[in-house]
Tab-separated table of C-alpha atoms in Angstrom:
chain	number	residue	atom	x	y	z
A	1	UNK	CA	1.881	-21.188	-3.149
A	2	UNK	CA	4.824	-19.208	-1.322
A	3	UNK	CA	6.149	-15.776	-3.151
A	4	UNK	CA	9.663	-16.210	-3.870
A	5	UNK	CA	11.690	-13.884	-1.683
A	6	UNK	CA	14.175	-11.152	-3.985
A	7	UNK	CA	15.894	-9.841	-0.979
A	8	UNK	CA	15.655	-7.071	1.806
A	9	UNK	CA	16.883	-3.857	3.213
A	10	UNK	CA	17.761	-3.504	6.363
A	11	UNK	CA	17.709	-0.597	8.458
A	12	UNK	CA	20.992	-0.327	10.673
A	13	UNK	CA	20.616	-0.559	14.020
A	14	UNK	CA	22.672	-0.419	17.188
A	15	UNK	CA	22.888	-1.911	20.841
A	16	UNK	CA	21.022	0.933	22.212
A	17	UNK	CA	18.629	2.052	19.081
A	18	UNK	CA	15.489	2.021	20.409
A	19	UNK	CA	12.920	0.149	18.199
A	20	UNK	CA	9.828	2.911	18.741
A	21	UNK	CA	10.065	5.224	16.479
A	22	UNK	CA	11.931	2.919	13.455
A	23	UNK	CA	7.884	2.271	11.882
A	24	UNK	CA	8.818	2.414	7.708
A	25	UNK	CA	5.517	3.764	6.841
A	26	UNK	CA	5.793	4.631	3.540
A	27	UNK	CA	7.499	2.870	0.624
A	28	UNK	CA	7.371	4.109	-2.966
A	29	UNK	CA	9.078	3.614	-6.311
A	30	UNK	CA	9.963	6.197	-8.702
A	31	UNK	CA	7.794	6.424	-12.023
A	32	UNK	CA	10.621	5.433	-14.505
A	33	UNK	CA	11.782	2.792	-12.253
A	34	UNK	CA	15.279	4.664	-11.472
A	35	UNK	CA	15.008	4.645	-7.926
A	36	UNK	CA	13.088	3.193	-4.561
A	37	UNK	CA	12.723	5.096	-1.175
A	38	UNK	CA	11.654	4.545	2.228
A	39	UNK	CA	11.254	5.783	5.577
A	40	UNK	CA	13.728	4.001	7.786
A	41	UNK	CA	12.346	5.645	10.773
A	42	UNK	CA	13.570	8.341	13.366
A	43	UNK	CA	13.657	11.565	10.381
A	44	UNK	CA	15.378	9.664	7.590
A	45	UNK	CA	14.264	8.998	4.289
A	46	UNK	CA	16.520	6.396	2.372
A	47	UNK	CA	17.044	7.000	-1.819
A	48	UNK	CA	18.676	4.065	-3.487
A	49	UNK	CA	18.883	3.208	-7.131
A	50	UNK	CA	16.640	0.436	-8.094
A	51	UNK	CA	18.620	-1.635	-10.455
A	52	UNK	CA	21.842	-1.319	-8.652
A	53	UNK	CA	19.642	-2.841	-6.101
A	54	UNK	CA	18.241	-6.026	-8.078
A	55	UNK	CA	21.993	-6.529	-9.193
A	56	UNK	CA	22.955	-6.934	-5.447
A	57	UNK	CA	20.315	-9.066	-4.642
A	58	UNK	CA	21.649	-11.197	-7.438
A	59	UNK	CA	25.438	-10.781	-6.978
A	60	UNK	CA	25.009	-11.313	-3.191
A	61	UNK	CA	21.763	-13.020	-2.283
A	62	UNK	CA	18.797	-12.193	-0.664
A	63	UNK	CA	20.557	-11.009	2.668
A	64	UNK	CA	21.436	-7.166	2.280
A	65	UNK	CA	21.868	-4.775	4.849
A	66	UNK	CA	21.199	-1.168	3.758
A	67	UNK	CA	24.675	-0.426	5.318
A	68	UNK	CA	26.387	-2.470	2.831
A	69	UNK	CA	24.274	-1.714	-0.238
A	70	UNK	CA	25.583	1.825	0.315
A	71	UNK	CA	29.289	1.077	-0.168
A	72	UNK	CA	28.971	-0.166	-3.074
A	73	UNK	CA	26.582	2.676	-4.755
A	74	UNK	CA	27.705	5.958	-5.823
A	75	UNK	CA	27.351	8.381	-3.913
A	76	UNK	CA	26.595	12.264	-4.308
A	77	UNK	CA	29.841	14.023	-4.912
A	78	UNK	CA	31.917	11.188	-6.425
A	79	UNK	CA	32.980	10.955	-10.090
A	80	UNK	CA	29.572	8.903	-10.755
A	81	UNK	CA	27.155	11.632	-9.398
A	82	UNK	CA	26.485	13.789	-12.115
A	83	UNK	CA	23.303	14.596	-12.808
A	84	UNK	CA	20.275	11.927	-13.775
A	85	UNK	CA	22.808	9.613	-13.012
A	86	UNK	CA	21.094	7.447	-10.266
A	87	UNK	CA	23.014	8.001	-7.047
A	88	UNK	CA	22.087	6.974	-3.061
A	89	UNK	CA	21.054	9.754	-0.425
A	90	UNK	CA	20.337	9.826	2.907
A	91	UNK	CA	18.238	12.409	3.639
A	92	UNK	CA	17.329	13.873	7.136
A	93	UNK	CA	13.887	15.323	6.881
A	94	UNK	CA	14.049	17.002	10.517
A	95	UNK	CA	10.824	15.004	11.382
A	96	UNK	CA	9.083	11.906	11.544
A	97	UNK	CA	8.445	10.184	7.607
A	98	UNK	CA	4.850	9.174	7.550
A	99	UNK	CA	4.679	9.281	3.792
A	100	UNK	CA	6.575	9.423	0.339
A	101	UNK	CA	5.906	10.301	-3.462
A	102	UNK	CA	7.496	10.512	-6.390
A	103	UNK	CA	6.814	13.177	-9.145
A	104	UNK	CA	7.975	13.786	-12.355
A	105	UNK	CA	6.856	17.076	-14.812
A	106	UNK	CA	5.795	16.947	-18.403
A	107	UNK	CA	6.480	19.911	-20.288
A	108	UNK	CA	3.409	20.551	-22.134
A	109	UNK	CA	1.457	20.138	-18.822
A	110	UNK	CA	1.228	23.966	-17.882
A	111	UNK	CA	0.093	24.993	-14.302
A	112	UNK	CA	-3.498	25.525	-13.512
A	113	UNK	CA	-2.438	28.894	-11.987
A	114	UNK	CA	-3.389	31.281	-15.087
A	115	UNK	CA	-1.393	34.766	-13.902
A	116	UNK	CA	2.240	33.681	-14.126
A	117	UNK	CA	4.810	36.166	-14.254
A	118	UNK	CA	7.863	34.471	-12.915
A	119	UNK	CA	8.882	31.369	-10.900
A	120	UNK	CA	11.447	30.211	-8.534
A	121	UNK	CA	11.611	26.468	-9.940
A	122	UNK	CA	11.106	25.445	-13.471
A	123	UNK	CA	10.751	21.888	-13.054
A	124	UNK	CA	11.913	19.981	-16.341
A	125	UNK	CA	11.303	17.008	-17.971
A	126	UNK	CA	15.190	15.405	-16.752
A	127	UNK	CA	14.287	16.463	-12.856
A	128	UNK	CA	12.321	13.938	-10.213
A	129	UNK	CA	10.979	15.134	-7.183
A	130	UNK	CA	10.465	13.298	-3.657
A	131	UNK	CA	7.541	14.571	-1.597
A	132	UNK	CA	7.985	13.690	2.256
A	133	UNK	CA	4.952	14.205	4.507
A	134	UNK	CA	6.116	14.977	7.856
A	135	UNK	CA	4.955	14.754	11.589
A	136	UNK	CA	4.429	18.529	12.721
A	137	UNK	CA	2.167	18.767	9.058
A	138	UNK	CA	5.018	19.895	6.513
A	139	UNK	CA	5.844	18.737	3.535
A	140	UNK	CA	9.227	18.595	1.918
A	141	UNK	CA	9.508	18.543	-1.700
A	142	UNK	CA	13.315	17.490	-2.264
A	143	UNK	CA	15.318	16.981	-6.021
A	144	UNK	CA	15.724	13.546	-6.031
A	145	UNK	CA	19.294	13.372	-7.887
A	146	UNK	CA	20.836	15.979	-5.950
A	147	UNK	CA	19.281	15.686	-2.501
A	148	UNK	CA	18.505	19.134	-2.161
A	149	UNK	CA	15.576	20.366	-0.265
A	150	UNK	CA	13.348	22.844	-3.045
A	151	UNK	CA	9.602	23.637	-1.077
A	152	UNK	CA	8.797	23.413	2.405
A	153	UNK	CA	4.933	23.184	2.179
A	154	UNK	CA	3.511	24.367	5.607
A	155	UNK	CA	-0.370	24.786	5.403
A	156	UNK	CA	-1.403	20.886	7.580
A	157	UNK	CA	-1.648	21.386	11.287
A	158	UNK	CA	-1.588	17.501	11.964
A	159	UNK	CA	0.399	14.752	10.517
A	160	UNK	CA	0.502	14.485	6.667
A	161	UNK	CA	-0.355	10.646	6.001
A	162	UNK	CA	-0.571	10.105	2.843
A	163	UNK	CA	0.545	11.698	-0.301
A	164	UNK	CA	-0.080	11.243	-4.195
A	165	UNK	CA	1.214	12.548	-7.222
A	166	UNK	CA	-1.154	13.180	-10.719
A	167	UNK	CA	-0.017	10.414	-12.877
A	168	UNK	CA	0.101	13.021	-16.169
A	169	UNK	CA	2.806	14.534	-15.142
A	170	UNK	CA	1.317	18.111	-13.939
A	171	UNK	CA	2.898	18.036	-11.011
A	172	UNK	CA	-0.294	18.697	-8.847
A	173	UNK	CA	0.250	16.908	-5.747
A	174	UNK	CA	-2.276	16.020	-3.228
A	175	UNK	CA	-1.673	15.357	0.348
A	176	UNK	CA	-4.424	13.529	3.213
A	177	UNK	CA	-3.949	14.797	6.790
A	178	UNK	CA	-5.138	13.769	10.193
A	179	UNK	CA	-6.554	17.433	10.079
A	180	UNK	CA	-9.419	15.877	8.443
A	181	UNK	CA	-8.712	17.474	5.191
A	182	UNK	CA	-7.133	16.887	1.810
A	183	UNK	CA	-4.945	19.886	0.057
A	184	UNK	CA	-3.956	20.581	-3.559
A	185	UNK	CA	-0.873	21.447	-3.853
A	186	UNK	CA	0.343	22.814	-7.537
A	187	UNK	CA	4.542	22.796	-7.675
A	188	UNK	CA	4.575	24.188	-11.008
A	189	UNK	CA	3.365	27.554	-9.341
A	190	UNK	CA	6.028	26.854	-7.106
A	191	UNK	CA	4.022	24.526	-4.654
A	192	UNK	CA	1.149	26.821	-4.231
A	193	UNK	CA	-1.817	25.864	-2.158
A	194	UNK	CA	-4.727	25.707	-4.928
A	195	UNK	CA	-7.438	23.989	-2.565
A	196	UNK	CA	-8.659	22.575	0.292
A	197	UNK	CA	-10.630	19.325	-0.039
A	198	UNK	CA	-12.968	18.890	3.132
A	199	UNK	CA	-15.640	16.073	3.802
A	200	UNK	CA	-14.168	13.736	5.753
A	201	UNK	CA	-15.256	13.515	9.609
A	202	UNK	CA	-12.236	12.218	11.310
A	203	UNK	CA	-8.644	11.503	10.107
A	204	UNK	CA	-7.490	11.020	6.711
A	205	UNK	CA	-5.540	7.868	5.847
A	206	UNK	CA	-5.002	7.334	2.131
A	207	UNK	CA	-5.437	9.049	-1.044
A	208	UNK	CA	-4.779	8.102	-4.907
A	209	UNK	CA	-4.980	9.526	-8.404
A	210	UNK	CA	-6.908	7.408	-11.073
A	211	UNK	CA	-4.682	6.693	-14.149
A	212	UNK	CA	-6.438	9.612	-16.224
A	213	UNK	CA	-5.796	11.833	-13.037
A	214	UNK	CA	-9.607	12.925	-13.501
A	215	UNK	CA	-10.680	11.328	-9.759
A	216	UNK	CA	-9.107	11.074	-6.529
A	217	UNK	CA	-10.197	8.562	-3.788
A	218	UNK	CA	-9.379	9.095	-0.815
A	219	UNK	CA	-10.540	7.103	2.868
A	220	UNK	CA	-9.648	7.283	6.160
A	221	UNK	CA	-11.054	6.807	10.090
A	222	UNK	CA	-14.778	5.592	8.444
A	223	UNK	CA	-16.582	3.513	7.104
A	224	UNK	CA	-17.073	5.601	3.611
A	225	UNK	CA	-14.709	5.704	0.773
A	226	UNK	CA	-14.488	9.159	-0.947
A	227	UNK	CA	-13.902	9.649	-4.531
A	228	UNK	CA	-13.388	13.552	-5.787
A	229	UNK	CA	-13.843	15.505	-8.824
A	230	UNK	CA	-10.270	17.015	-9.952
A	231	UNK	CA	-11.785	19.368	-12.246
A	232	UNK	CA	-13.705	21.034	-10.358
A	233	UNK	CA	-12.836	19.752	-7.006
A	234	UNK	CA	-15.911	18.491	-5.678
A	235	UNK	CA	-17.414	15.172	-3.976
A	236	UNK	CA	-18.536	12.611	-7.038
A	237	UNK	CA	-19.705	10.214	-4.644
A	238	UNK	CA	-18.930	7.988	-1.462
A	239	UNK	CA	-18.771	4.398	-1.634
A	240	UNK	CA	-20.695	2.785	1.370
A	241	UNK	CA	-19.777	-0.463	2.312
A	242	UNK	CA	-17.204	-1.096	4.522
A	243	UNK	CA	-17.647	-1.683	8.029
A	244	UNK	CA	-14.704	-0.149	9.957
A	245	UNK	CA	-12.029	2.290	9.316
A	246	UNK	CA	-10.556	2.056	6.045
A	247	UNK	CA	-6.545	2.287	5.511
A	248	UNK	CA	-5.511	2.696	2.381
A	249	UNK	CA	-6.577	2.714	-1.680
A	250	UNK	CA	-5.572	2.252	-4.954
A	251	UNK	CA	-7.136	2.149	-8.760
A	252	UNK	CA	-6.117	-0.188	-11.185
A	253	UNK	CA	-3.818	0.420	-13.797
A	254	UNK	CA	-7.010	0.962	-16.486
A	255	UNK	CA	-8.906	3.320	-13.537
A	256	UNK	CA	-11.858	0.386	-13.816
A	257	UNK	CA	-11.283	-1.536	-10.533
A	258	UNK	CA	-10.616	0.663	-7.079
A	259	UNK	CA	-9.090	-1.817	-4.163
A	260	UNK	CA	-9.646	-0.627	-0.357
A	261	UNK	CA	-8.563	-2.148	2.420
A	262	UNK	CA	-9.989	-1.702	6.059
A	263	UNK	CA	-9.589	-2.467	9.525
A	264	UNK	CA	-13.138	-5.007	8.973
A	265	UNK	CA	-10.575	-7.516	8.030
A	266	UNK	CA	-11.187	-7.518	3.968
A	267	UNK	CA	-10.113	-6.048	0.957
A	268	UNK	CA	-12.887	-4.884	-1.178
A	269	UNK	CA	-12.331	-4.084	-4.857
A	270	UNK	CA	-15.428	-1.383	-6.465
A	271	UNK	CA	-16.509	-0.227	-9.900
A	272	UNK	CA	-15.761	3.370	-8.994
A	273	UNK	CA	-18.027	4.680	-11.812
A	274	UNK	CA	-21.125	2.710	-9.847
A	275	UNK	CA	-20.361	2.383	-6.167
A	276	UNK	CA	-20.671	-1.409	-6.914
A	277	UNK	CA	-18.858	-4.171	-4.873
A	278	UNK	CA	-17.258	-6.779	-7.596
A	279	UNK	CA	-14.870	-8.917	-5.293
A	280	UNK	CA	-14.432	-9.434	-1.651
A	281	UNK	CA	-11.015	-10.706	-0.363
A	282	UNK	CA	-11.729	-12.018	3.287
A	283	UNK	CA	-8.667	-11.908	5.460
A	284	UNK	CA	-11.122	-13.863	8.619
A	285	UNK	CA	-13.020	-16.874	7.980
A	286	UNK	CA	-15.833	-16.758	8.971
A	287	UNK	CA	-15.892	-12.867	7.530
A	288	UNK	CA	-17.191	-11.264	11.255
A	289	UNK	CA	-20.540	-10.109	11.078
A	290	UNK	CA	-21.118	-6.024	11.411
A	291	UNK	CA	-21.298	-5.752	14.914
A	292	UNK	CA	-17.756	-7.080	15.218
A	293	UNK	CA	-16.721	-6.138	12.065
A	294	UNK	CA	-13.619	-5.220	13.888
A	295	UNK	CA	-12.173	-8.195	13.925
A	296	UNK	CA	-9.554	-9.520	15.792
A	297	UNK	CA	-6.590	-6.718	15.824
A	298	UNK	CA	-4.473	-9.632	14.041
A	299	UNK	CA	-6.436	-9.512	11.323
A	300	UNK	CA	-6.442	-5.498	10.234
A	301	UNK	CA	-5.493	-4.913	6.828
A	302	UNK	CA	-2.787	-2.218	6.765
A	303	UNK	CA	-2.251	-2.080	3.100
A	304	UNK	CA	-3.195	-2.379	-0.300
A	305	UNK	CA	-2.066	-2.431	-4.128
A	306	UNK	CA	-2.677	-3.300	-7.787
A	307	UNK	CA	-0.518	-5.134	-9.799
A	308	UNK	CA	0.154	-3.532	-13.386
A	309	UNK	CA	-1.091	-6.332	-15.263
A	310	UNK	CA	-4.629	-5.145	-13.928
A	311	UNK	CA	-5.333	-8.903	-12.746
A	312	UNK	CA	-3.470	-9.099	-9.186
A	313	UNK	CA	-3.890	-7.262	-5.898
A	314	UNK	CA	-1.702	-7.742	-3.005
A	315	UNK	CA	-2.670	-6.917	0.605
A	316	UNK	CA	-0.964	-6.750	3.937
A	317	UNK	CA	-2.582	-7.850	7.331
A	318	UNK	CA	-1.586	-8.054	11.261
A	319	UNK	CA	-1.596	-11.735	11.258
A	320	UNK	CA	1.904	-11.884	9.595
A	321	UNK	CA	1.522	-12.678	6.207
A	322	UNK	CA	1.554	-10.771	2.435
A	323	UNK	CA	-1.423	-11.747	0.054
A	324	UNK	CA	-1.477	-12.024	-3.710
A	325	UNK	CA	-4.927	-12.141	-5.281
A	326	UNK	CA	-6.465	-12.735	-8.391
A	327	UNK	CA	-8.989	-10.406	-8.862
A	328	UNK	CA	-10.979	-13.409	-10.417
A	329	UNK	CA	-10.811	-15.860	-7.529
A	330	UNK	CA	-12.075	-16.115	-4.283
A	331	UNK	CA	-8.223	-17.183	-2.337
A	332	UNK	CA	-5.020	-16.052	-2.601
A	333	UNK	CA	-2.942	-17.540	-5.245
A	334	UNK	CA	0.419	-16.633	-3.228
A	335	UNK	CA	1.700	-15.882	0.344
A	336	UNK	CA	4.556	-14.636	2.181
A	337	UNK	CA	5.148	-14.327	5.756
A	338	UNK	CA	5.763	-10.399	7.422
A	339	UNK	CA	5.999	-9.180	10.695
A	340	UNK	CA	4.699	-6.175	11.717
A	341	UNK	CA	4.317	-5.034	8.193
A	342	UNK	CA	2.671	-1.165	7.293
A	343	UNK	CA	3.067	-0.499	3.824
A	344	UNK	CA	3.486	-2.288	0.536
A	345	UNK	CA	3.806	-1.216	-3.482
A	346	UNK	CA	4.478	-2.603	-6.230
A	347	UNK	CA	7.613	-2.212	-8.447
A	348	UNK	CA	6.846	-0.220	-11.503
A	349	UNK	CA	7.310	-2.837	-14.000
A	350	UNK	CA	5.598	-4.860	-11.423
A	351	UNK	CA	7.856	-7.933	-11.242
A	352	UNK	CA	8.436	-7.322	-7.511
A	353	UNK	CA	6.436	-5.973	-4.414
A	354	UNK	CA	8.138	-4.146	-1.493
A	355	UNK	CA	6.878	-4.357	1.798
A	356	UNK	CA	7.970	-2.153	5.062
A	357	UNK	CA	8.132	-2.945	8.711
A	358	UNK	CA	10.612	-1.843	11.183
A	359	UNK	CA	12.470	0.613	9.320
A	360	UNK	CA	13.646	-2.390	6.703
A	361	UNK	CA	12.051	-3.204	3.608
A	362	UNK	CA	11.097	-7.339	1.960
A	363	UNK	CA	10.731	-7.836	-1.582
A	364	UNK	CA	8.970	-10.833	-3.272
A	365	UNK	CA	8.609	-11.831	-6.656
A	366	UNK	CA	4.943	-10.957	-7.903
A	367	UNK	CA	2.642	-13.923	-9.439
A	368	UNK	CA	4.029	-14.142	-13.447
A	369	UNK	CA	1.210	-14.867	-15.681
A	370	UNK	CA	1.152	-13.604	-19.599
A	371	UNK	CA	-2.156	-11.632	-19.504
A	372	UNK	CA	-4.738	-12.839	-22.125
A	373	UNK	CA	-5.043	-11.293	-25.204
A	374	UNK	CA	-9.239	-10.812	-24.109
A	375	UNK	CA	-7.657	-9.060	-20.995
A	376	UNK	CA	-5.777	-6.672	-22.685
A	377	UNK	CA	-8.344	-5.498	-24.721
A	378	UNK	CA	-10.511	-4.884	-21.796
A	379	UNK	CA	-7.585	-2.756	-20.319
A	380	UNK	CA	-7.317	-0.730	-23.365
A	381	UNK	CA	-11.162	-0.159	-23.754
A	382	UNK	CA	-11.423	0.826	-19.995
A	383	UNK	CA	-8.711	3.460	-20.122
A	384	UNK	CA	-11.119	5.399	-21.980
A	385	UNK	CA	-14.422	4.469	-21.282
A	386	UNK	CA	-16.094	4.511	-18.569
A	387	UNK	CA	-19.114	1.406	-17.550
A	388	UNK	CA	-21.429	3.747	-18.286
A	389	UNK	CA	-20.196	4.255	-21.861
A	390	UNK	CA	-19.439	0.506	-21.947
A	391	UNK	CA	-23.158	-0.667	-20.554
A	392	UNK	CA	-24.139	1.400	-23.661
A	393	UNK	CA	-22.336	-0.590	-26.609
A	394	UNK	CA	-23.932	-2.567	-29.044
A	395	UNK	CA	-22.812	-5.894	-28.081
A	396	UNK	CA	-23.549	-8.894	-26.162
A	397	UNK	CA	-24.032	-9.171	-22.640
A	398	UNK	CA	-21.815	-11.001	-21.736
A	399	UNK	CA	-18.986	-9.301	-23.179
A	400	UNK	CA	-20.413	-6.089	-21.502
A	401	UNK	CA	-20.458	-7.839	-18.187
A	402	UNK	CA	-16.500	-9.194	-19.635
A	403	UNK	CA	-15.815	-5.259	-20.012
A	404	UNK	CA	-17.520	-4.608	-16.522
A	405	UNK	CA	-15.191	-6.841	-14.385
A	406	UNK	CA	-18.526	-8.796	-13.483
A	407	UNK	CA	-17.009	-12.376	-14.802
C-alpha cells in the first residue's frame, strides 16, 4: 500500500544556492509535541510549531514552502510570543547541523553531581531545550521558546553526529562523535562533562536512551552494536550480527525490541536483554551474502525508527523509497517514495513520520491500526520486566514466547 502524503517543508532556495552543503541530517520532534525542528542545511536550524503546522497542511494542502509557513506563524517579539507560547525561530548555529534533540527537565530529577553550591541555569519544568551538534565538535544547547543560546559544550574534537536526551527528564544528555567516543553531558550542573564513554573503534553514528533511561545503544562505522550501562557507565554487551557499518538505532516504546539499521542493506530488530535476532527486514532480495554484504550503494539503509504503538518500524534506504513494517511480518505493509533521504522520526503521538533530504522535510501518515488488547498488555508487562524476569513466570510457553516478541 502507498503512505498517504501530509505535506512538506521546503527549504528556500535561490538561483545561485548551491545544493552541497543543504544535507537535513537531523529531524526531531519535541517531547510534548509543541514543536518540530530541522537542519535546513548551511548553519541553520529551523523551529516551527507543530500544530500550526498540521493546520496548514490542512488549510492549504500538502504543498508548503517553509517560506510561507513562516508568515503566517508568530514570530519572536510579536504580541503572540510570550513565553511557552509556541513561536517559529530561525536559528544560526555558526556551523554545520549534523544533529538535533529535544530536552525537557523534571523537577524532582536532581543532578547526579552531589557538591552543588550554585548554578547558572535552573532549568524548570515550563522550559525546553534544543541540543545542536555541530561540525567543528560543539554543541549548542539553545531555549527553545526564546531562541537564546544557554551552553556551548566544547569537549568533541570531530563532528558531533548524533545526540540523545534521557527520556526521564534528568536532563543528562549524551552525544556520539566521529572522535570515536560517546560523552555524558549533565545540564542540570550546568552542562558539565560527567564521562567519557569509549569502546568503539572507528566513528560513532547513532546513539539512543531506552524508555527507562537505564541503557544506551549506541553503533557506528562496525559491524557491532553497543549497548551501555547508565548507572555505572560501563559496556553491558555488544550485539554481533550485522555485517557492515551500522547507521542508526532506536528501542521500542516498552525498551523490549531495539531496531538497527546498517549499510548490509537490512534492518534488524534484537531482544536487547539477550543479543537475540527476532526479525529481519531485507531491503535486497536476494539478502547479499557476507562477503558482499555491502550491497549495492542504492540499497544502504540511512535510517531507522519505532512507531509508538510498539508494532511498526519505519526505515529509510538509497533506493528512493520510505518503509513501514510490521514487526510481525516479513514485507512492508506501506511505502512512500524519497529522494536522497537521511533521516526520519516519528511524530510523538505517532500519527505522522517526517523524513529529511535536501534541507526540506516529507511527512506521511503512519499505518493506523487499534493495537490489541493482548498487545497492550505485553507493552505494559515489558516496561518493567525484563525477558529474563519474563522467561521466569509461571505460565505457559507460549505466552512467554507472546511476552518475548518470539510470535
Amino acid at each position: 500500500a502507498r503512505s498517504r502524503t501530509v505535506g512538506e517543508l521546503l527549504a528556500p532556495t535561490s538561483p545561485f544556492d548551491k545544493k552541497c552543503g543543504r544535507e537535513n541530517w537531523t529531524v526531531a520532534f519535541a517531547p510534548d509535541g509543541s514543536y518540530l525542528a530541522w537542519s535546513q542545511g548551511h548553519r541553520i536550524v529551523k523551529l516551527v510549531p507543530w500544530a500550526q503546522c498540521l493546520n496548514n497542511f490542512l488549510l492549504h494542502g500538502t504543498k508548503n514552502g517553509a517560506n510561507a509557513i513562516g508568515t503566517r506563524l508568530p514570530r519572536q517579539g510579536g504580541d503572540s510570543g510570550q513565553k511557552n507560547k509556541p513561536c517559529e525561530h530561525i536559528i544560526d548555529c555558526g556551523d554545520i547541523v549534523w544533529s538535533l534533540a529535544f530536552g525537557s527537565s523534571v523537577p524532582e530529577k536532581q543532578s547526579r553531581c552531589v557538591n552543588i553550591e550554585w548554578h547558572r541555569f535552573k532549568f524548570g519544568q515550563d522550559q525546553l531545550l534544543l541540543a545542536t551538534g555541530l561540525n567543528n565538535g560543539r554543541i549548542k544547547i539553545w531555549d527553545v521558546y526564546t531562541g537564546k543560546l544557554l551552553l556551548n559544550l566544547m569537549d568533541h574534537t570531530e563532528v558531533v553526529r548524533d545526540l540523545t536526551f534521557a527520556p526521564d527528564g534528568s536532563l543528562i544528555l549524551v552525544s556520539a562523535s566521529r572522535d570515536k567516543t560517546l560523552r555524558v553531558w549533565d545540564l542540570k550542573d550546568d552542562g558539565n562533562m560527567m564521562k567519557v564513554l569509549r569502546g568503539h573503534p572507528n566513528w560513532v553514528y547513532g546513539c539512543a536512551f531506552s524508555p527507562d533511561s537505564s541503557i544506551l545503544c549506541s553503533v557506528g562505522a562496525s559491524k557491532a552494536v553497543f549497548l551501555w550501562d547508565m548507572d555505572k557507565y560501563s559496556m553491558l554487551r555488544k550485539l554481533e550480527g550485522h555485517h557492515n557499518d551500522v547507521v542508526a538505532c532506536e528501542f521500542s516504546p516498552d525498551g523490549a525490541l531495539l531496531a538497527t539499521a546498517s549499510y548490509d542493506t537490512r534492518v534488524y530488530v534484537w531482544d536487547p536483554h539477550t543479543g537475540v535476532i527476532l526479525r529481519e527486514f531485507g531491503h535486497l532480495f536476494p539478502p547479499p551474502t557476507p562477503i558482499f554484504a555491502g550491497g549495492a550503494n542504492d540499497r544502504w539503509v540511512r535510517s531507522v525508527c519505532f512507531s509508538h504503538d510498539g508494532l511498526h518500524v519505519a526505515s529509510l534506504a538509497d533506493d528512493k523509497m520510505v518503509r513501514f513494517w510490521r514487526i510481525d511480518e516479513e514485507y512492508p505493509v506501506q511505502v512512500a517514495p524519497l529522494n536522497n533521504g537521511l533521516c526520519c522520526t516519528f511524530s510523538t503521538d505517532g500519527s505522522v513520520l517526517a523524513a529529511g533530504q535536501d534541507g526540506s522535510v516529507y511527512f506521511w501518515a503512519t499505518p493506523s491500526q487499534v493495537s490489541s488488547l493482548q498487545h497492550l498488555c505485553r507493552m505494559a508487562i515489558r516496561r518493567v520486566m525484563p525477558t529474563s524476569q519474563v522467561k521466569n513466570l509461571p505460565i505457559p510457553c507460549k505466552v512467554v514466547e507472546f511476552l518475548c516478541y518470539q510470535i
